[in-house]
Amino acid sequence: MPSPTPCYHCGLPVPTGSRFHAMVLGEERELCCPGCQAVSEAIVAGGLEHYYSHRSENSANPQALPQALPDELALYDRSDVQQPFVQHEGELSEAQLLIEGISCAACGWLIEKHLRGVPGVAEAHLNLSNHRLQVRWQDSQLPLSKLLAELRRIGYAAHPWQSDQAAERLAAENRRRMRELGVAGLLWMQVMMAAMATWPEFNVDLTPELDKILRWTSLFLTTPIVFYCCGQFFRGALRDLRTRHLTMDISVSLAIGGAYVAGIWSTVTGVGELYFDAVGMFALFLLAGRYLERRARERTAAATAQLVKLLPASCLRLDADGQSQRILLSELREGERVLVQPGSLIPADGRILDGQSSVDESLLTGEYLPQPRGIGDSVTAGTLNVEGPLTLEVQALGDATRLSAIVRLLERAQSEKPRLAEIADRVSQWFLLFILLAAALVGCIWWQIDSSRAFWVVLALLVATCPCALALATPTALTTATGSLHKLGLLLTRGHVLEGLNHIDTLVLDKTGTLTEGRLTLSAIHPLRELDQDSCLALAAALENRSEHPIARAFGQAPRAAEAVDSHPGQGLQGRIDGRLLRIGEAGFVSALSGQSVPSLTSEHGQWLLLGDENGPLAWFVLDDRLREDAPELIAAARARSWHIHLLSGDSSPMVGEVARQLGIEDARGGMTPDAKLAVLKQLHRQGRRVLMLGDGVNDVPVLAAADISVAMGTASDLAKTSADAVLLSNRLSSLVQGLAMAKRTRHIIIENLGWATLYNGMVLPFAAFGWITPIWAAVGMSFSSLLVVLNALRLSR
């Protein structure tokens, strides 16, 4: 079968029989829809058709951008709306706009060229790196709404760009941390070469003058590492001392500061060994770990903040006479009426006063099929009205909406610290306290025995027992295992996953998009009259071709489209094909057209749709959300570990029970809200269960955040991914099964590393305390201990 012709403007397939064309660059080009035709003709009419010569093959689809209504754009002409982002200088106004739909340099050329030709525009400069447009125009001659409409006309959506001070501070802090990490790595390599040249093993031909130069060179190179790169450790240590709270910052600061001071003494006097290489190595490892941890936390916080931005910026408020007026969402009040057009987001929690439609509630329930809603039903802010216009009475706004409640549940779940983390914190504090007390006691004893050796003995003790190997024991193993699992399609976003998987005893699963593929497919066709399967499918596809409902995607593209198609939310579609009146949808709705009874077929599971005309039913269509092929493998692996398995789904259809039956899951519950899922999780925790949660929707986010271990599918929402401890990028459940085996190996490696690090510190402590280890050998021992831990962890990469 030949491949469909791509649309010359947007690249999408051109439907068979399309009548849309435009003359571009001297040739007639095929286009997929009237939108692409209008945009192409506008570009050509503006003398900008060279855009098509410069653009890349993968230019974005401008028609895929959300379409703004004229009255919505008109809101931007209000002075109170412009106040935060528009500056006025005499007759000119200036603003920064964020542009959607940019895919290549040709897009920038088109935008600048087109705007500069619009009367009233003085300047237009686009920054391709961040997609920000700096534009100056005469507001008296060209309203801002017209300027935004001009961008829409050539296929680009523009939004006001405002500086987010919190986000900018985080970005600046990230850049600073990255610079610190880069400086530490670069200078440490230079310090290592200079310091090694002074070692007795290498300085056979080293002159005193060159030895002195190398020592001072090492000092100068190490100083930025200590005061610039490691400044956060010293500031943290001072803060912890003021609050009387022991952390690794205190131990790290003492080790780095002591080694640095000893290096200065050795440099000035020319006697003793340098410890600058140890300073650089330790700083590099710690800075890298802290940077990665910080980035993971920030991604979660940023994604949580994005959830509240899903609400529309404006809405249509109805007055007492039923007339609609476009207003900002901030102007809406409880008790007022709003009109929600098809394809628009619902602005607030409310109750339907008039109209029938289907509402896409996948944001909250995880169920991708829109649900029928009619008069008296409640709807939720942030969900999508799919089919018919709805009149709502506003019942909750802002923080009182269900969407905001999910955000609060997420934040509360993230704030609860795991019990294992609390135990680890207490153990580390006791370990640090013991080391510091031991160093103080040894120092006092040696001051009485030989005051000239006291400093060097204490320094050797601090360096030798510096928790470098202990600090590397777990994260190095986890990092290596994480890299191996990444190749298998399982991305770990938090370090405790592999260790924590060994303690899991309960598996909680979502259905749609997790155990199933998350999209309907046509599994069977049962003709009831003279037409064969292909003919019935062609008629059904012609009707569904006019619908935006997800069910329509299961029928594929139709060579022709039905006429006079009328949607009946929750029931089906009616339309004419070659003068023949047809219906597809619920059995009762279709059979009412002919008044004939419908033969029942119950031998197959799934969602059943009936096709019929005025003479009676024509065919049954069976739609099904297919089970993932490797779902039984995951369930078998869980049973082999004697895990308890629970299926909690937002879907209230019989498909939940059918999936549970196929996989042999005994505890399966449908119609679960985020609150209900979180309540089940808390009940499991009260029973002492360690829970692994696997999900993909925003409705799973609170449970993902509160579970002991959480895994999100690769097709999950961004918020679900950032809230989870791991992401199945491959969408293969078998990768999670491999992750369970890797977790067991990783646990053994971590135990070995911790055992060695503890044994080394325990053995070296008395030797250092008795003065039998010099500071240089203490540094060598610490480095050897750290190297052994790293090499052992690298076995996980095999």
mmCIF file of N, CA and C in Angstrom, residues 142-217:
data_model
loop_
_atom_site.group_PDB
_atom_site.id
_atom_site.type_symbol
_atom_site.label_atom_id
_atom_site.label_comp_id
_atom_site.label_asym_id
_atom_site.label_seq_id
_atom_site.Cartn_x
_atom_site.Cartn_y
_atom_site.Cartn_z
ATOM 1 N N LEU A 142 -1.445 49.644 16.335
ATOM 2 C CA LEU A 142 -1.544 48.187 16.278
ATOM 3 C C LEU A 142 -1.793 47.634 17.675
ATOM 4 N N PRO A 143 -3.036 47.235 18.003
ATOM 5 C CA PRO A 143 -3.290 46.628 19.319
ATOM 6 C C PRO A 143 -2.508 45.318 19.462
ATOM 7 N N LEU A 144 -2.195 44.978 20.698
ATOM 8 C CA LEU A 144 -1.425 43.758 20.952
ATOM 9 C C LEU A 144 -2.165 42.520 20.450
ATOM 10 N N SER A 145 -3.488 42.518 20.555
ATOM 11 C CA SER A 145 -4.253 41.362 20.079
ATOM 12 C C SER A 145 -4.053 41.150 18.585
ATOM 13 N N LYS A 146 -3.949 42.232 17.804
ATOM 14 C CA LYS A 146 -3.721 42.100 16.369
ATOM 15 C C LYS A 146 -2.319 41.560 16.093
ATOM 16 N N LEU A 147 -1.357 41.982 16.892
ATOM 17 C CA LEU A 147 0.010 41.478 16.717
ATOM 18 C C LEU A 147 0.066 39.970 16.989
ATOM 19 N N LEU A 148 -0.622 39.532 18.064
ATOM 20 C CA LEU A 148 -0.666 38.096 18.369
ATOM 21 C C LEU A 148 -1.410 37.335 17.284
ATOM 22 N N ALA A 149 -2.455 37.955 16.737
ATOM 23 C CA ALA A 149 -3.212 37.307 15.662
ATOM 24 C C ALA A 149 -2.356 37.146 14.408
ATOM 25 N N GLU A 150 -1.475 38.127 14.135
ATOM 26 C CA GLU A 150 -0.582 38.018 12.982
ATOM 27 C C GLU A 150 0.356 36.808 13.137
ATOM 28 N N LEU A 151 0.841 36.591 14.358
ATOM 29 C CA LEU A 151 1.684 35.421 14.591
ATOM 30 C C LEU A 151 0.880 34.136 14.428
ATOM 31 N N ARG A 152 -0.354 34.128 14.890
ATOM 32 C CA ARG A 152 -1.214 32.954 14.732
ATOM 33 C C ARG A 152 -1.467 32.687 13.256
ATOM 34 N N ARG A 153 -1.592 33.752 12.478
ATOM 35 C CA ARG A 153 -1.937 33.602 11.062
ATOM 36 C C ARG A 153 -0.857 32.862 10.290
ATOM 37 N N ILE A 154 0.406 33.002 10.725
ATOM 38 C CA ILE A 154 1.481 32.278 10.047
ATOM 39 C C ILE A 154 1.880 31.012 10.809
ATOM 40 N N GLY A 155 1.063 30.637 11.814
ATOM 41 C CA GLY A 155 1.241 29.331 12.428
ATOM 42 C C GLY A 155 2.012 29.276 13.729
ATOM 43 N N TYR A 156 2.147 30.397 14.451
ATOM 44 C CA TYR A 156 2.900 30.401 15.704
ATOM 45 C C TYR A 156 2.056 31.021 16.818
ATOM 46 N N ALA A 157 2.064 30.363 17.974
ATOM 47 C CA ALA A 157 1.337 30.880 19.128
ATOM 48 C C ALA A 157 2.291 31.663 20.014
ATOM 49 N N ALA A 158 1.850 32.820 20.490
ATOM 50 C CA ALA A 158 2.684 33.680 21.330
ATOM 51 C C ALA A 158 2.007 33.895 22.671
ATOM 52 N N HIS A 159 2.812 33.872 23.727
ATOM 53 C CA HIS A 159 2.318 34.099 25.083
ATOM 54 C C HIS A 159 3.221 35.113 25.780
ATOM 55 N N PRO A 160 2.688 35.896 26.690
ATOM 56 C CA PRO A 160 3.544 36.836 27.434
ATOM 57 C C PRO A 160 4.598 36.079 28.231
ATOM 58 N N TRP A 161 5.828 36.560 28.155
ATOM 59 C CA TRP A 161 6.906 35.975 28.958
ATOM 60 C C TRP A 161 7.182 36.910 30.131
ATOM 61 N N GLN A 162 7.101 36.324 31.343
ATOM 62 C CA GLN A 162 7.373 37.083 32.553
ATOM 63 C C GLN A 162 8.448 36.374 33.355
ATOM 64 N N SER A 163 9.312 37.141 33.924
ATOM 65 C CA SER A 163 10.412 36.585 34.691
ATOM 66 C C SER A 163 9.883 35.914 35.957
ATOM 67 N N ASP A 164 10.227 34.659 36.136
ATOM 68 C CA ASP A 164 9.909 33.927 37.359
ATOM 69 C C ASP A 164 11.149 33.981 38.249
ATOM 70 N N GLN A 165 11.089 34.832 39.262
ATOM 71 C CA GLN A 165 12.274 35.054 40.077
ATOM 72 C C GLN A 165 12.748 33.790 40.775
ATOM 73 N N ALA A 166 11.793 32.964 41.248
ATOM 74 C CA ALA A 166 12.190 31.724 41.916
ATOM 75 C C ALA A 166 12.877 30.790 40.942
ATOM 76 N N ALA A 167 12.331 30.669 39.734
ATOM 77 C CA ALA A 167 12.943 29.797 38.731
ATOM 78 C C ALA A 167 14.309 30.316 38.304
ATOM 79 N N GLU A 168 14.429 31.659 38.179
ATOM 80 C CA GLU A 168 15.717 32.223 37.798
ATOM 81 C C GLU A 168 16.771 31.999 38.879
ATOM 82 N N ARG A 169 16.356 32.099 40.142
ATOM 83 C CA ARG A 169 17.317 31.835 41.223
ATOM 84 C C ARG A 169 17.775 30.382 41.206
ATOM 85 N N LEU A 170 16.843 29.472 40.954
ATOM 86 C CA LEU A 170 17.221 28.063 40.879
ATOM 87 C C LEU A 170 18.159 27.805 39.709
ATOM 88 N N ALA A 171 17.859 28.417 38.577
ATOM 89 C CA ALA A 171 18.717 28.237 37.404
ATOM 90 C C ALA A 171 20.106 28.799 37.656
ATOM 91 N N ALA A 172 20.173 29.992 38.287
ATOM 92 C CA ALA A 172 21.478 30.585 38.604
ATOM 93 C C ALA A 172 22.260 29.706 39.588
ATOM 94 N N GLU A 173 21.548 29.148 40.568
ATOM 95 C CA GLU A 173 22.208 28.272 41.533
ATOM 96 C C GLU A 173 22.730 27.012 40.857
ATOM 97 N N ASN A 174 21.960 26.461 39.922
ATOM 98 C CA ASN A 174 22.414 25.274 39.190
ATOM 99 C C ASN A 174 23.655 25.574 38.366
ATOM 100 N N ARG A 175 23.658 26.736 37.723
ATOM 101 C CA ARG A 175 24.845 27.107 36.939
ATOM 102 C C ARG A 175 26.066 27.262 37.848
ATOM 103 N N ARG A 176 25.859 27.827 39.030
ATOM 104 C CA ARG A 176 26.983 27.997 39.950
ATOM 105 C C ARG A 176 27.506 26.649 40.429
ATOM 106 N N ARG A 177 26.601 25.732 40.761
ATOM 107 C CA ARG A 177 27.034 24.399 41.194
ATOM 108 C C ARG A 177 27.772 23.662 40.083
ATOM 109 N N MET A 178 27.298 23.828 38.855
ATOM 110 C CA MET A 178 27.990 23.183 37.735
ATOM 111 C C MET A 178 29.373 23.769 37.517
ATOM 112 N N ARG A 179 29.497 25.090 37.683
ATOM 113 C CA ARG A 179 30.821 25.707 37.564
ATOM 114 C C ARG A 179 31.748 25.188 38.659
ATOM 115 N N GLU A 180 31.238 25.076 39.885
ATOM 116 C CA GLU A 180 32.060 24.561 40.979
ATOM 117 C C GLU A 180 32.547 23.153 40.670
ATOM 118 N N LEU A 181 31.644 22.320 40.136
ATOM 119 C CA LEU A 181 32.021 20.949 39.796
ATOM 120 C C LEU A 181 33.073 20.936 38.692
ATOM 121 N N GLY A 182 32.885 21.764 37.673
ATOM 122 C CA GLY A 182 33.849 21.805 36.577
ATOM 123 C C GLY A 182 35.213 22.312 37.014
ATOM 124 N N VAL A 183 35.220 23.370 37.827
ATOM 125 C CA VAL A 183 36.494 23.901 38.318
ATOM 126 C C VAL A 183 37.217 22.876 39.172
ATOM 127 N N ALA A 184 36.473 22.181 40.045
ATOM 128 C CA ALA A 184 37.090 21.169 40.910
ATOM 129 C C ALA A 184 37.712 20.052 40.087
ATOM 130 N N GLY A 185 37.012 19.578 39.055
ATOM 131 C CA GLY A 185 37.551 18.503 38.224
ATOM 132 C C GLY A 185 38.773 18.937 37.443
ATOM 133 N N LEU A 186 38.706 20.140 36.852
ATOM 134 C CA LEU A 186 39.826 20.623 36.044
ATOM 135 C C LEU A 186 41.081 20.861 36.885
ATOM 136 N N LEU A 187 40.913 21.542 38.025
ATOM 137 C CA LEU A 187 42.077 21.856 38.851
ATOM 138 C C LEU A 187 42.628 20.619 39.550
ATOM 139 N N TRP A 188 41.744 19.663 39.912
ATOM 140 C CA TRP A 188 42.242 18.461 40.595
ATOM 141 C C TRP A 188 43.208 17.678 39.718
ATOM 142 N N MET A 189 42.916 17.608 38.413
ATOM 143 C CA MET A 189 43.826 16.886 37.516
ATOM 144 C C MET A 189 45.193 17.552 37.485
ATOM 145 N N GLN A 190 45.224 18.883 37.500
ATOM 146 C CA GLN A 190 46.502 19.585 37.492
ATOM 147 C C GLN A 190 47.234 19.412 38.823
ATOM 148 N N VAL A 191 46.469 19.482 39.928
ATOM 149 C CA VAL A 191 47.073 19.317 41.252
ATOM 150 C C VAL A 191 47.654 17.919 41.391
ATOM 151 N N MET A 192 46.948 16.917 40.899
ATOM 152 C CA MET A 192 47.420 15.539 40.998
ATOM 153 C C MET A 192 48.775 15.382 40.310
ATOM 154 N N MET A 193 48.924 15.977 39.129
ATOM 155 C CA MET A 193 50.199 15.852 38.415
ATOM 156 C C MET A 193 51.326 16.562 39.163
ATOM 157 N N ALA A 194 51.037 17.755 39.708
ATOM 158 C CA ALA A 194 52.071 18.499 40.425
ATOM 159 C C ALA A 194 52.433 17.824 41.743
ATOM 160 N N ALA A 195 51.413 17.324 42.475
ATOM 161 C CA ALA A 195 51.676 16.707 43.774
ATOM 162 C C ALA A 195 52.412 15.381 43.622
ATOM 163 N N MET A 196 52.069 14.600 42.629
ATOM 164 C CA MET A 196 52.732 13.303 42.433
ATOM 165 C C MET A 196 54.214 13.472 42.126
ATOM 166 N N ALA A 197 54.552 14.575 41.462
ATOM 167 C CA ALA A 197 55.959 14.806 41.124
ATOM 168 C C ALA A 197 56.816 15.036 42.366
ATOM 169 N N THR A 198 56.185 15.399 43.491
ATOM 170 C CA THR A 198 56.958 15.619 44.723
ATOM 171 C C THR A 198 57.065 14.365 45.579
ATOM 172 N N TRP A 199 56.352 13.287 45.191
ATOM 173 C CA TRP A 199 56.404 12.065 45.988
ATOM 174 C C TRP A 199 57.804 11.458 45.921
ATOM 175 N N PRO A 200 58.277 10.814 46.981
ATOM 176 C CA PRO A 200 59.620 10.204 46.967
ATOM 177 C C PRO A 200 59.811 9.210 45.831
ATOM 178 N N GLU A 201 58.741 8.554 45.421
ATOM 179 C CA GLU A 201 58.864 7.564 44.351
ATOM 180 C C GLU A 201 59.161 8.211 43.003
ATOM 181 N N PHE A 202 58.866 9.521 42.861
ATOM 182 C CA PHE A 202 59.007 10.162 41.552
ATOM 183 C C PHE A 202 60.050 11.289 41.542
ATOM 184 N N ASN A 203 60.508 11.757 42.703
ATOM 185 C CA ASN A 203 61.343 12.960 42.734
ATOM 186 C C ASN A 203 62.831 12.649 42.832
ATOM 187 N N VAL A 204 63.259 11.564 42.188
ATOM 188 C CA VAL A 204 64.676 11.183 42.245
ATOM 189 C C VAL A 204 65.542 12.290 41.654
ATOM 190 N N ASP A 205 65.150 12.845 40.544
ATOM 191 C CA ASP A 205 65.943 13.883 39.870
ATOM 192 C C ASP A 205 65.380 15.279 40.116
ATOM 193 N N LEU A 206 64.520 15.415 41.108
ATOM 194 C CA LEU A 206 63.870 16.695 41.358
ATOM 195 C C LEU A 206 64.799 17.604 42.154
ATOM 196 N N THR A 207 65.074 18.804 41.611
ATOM 197 C CA THR A 207 65.915 19.773 42.316
ATOM 198 C C THR A 207 65.114 20.467 43.401
ATOM 199 N N PRO A 208 65.757 20.984 44.442
ATOM 200 C CA PRO A 208 65.021 21.703 45.504
ATOM 201 C C PRO A 208 64.213 22.864 44.961
ATOM 202 N N GLU A 209 64.775 23.570 43.959
ATOM 203 C CA GLU A 209 64.044 24.708 43.408
ATOM 204 C C GLU A 209 62.753 24.260 42.706
ATOM 205 N N LEU A 210 62.847 23.181 41.926
ATOM 206 C CA LEU A 210 61.657 22.690 41.220
ATOM 207 C C LEU A 210 60.644 22.102 42.197
ATOM 208 N N ASP A 211 61.160 21.446 43.266
ATOM 209 C CA ASP A 211 60.263 20.918 44.291
ATOM 210 C C ASP A 211 59.460 22.052 44.932
ATOM 211 N N LYS A 212 60.123 23.165 45.203
ATOM 212 C CA LYS A 212 59.452 24.313 45.806
ATOM 213 C C LYS A 212 58.408 24.897 44.850
ATOM 214 N N ILE A 213 58.769 24.970 43.563
ATOM 215 C CA ILE A 213 57.824 25.503 42.562
ATOM 216 C C ILE A 213 56.579 24.628 42.482
ATOM 217 N N LEU A 214 56.784 23.299 42.480
ATOM 218 C CA LEU A 214 55.647 22.382 42.394
ATOM 219 C C LEU A 214 54.759 22.482 43.620
ATOM 220 N N ARG A 215 55.348 22.665 44.805
ATOM 221 C CA ARG A 215 54.555 22.793 46.024
ATOM 222 C C ARG A 215 53.692 24.052 45.974
ATOM 223 N N TRP A 216 54.310 25.173 45.584
ATOM 224 C CA TRP A 216 53.531 26.414 45.517
ATOM 225 C C TRP A 216 52.486 26.366 44.392
ATOM 226 N N THR A 217 52.827 25.691 43.308
ATOM 227 C CA THR A 217 51.841 25.517 42.232
ATOM 228 C C THR A 217 50.637 24.734 42.721
#
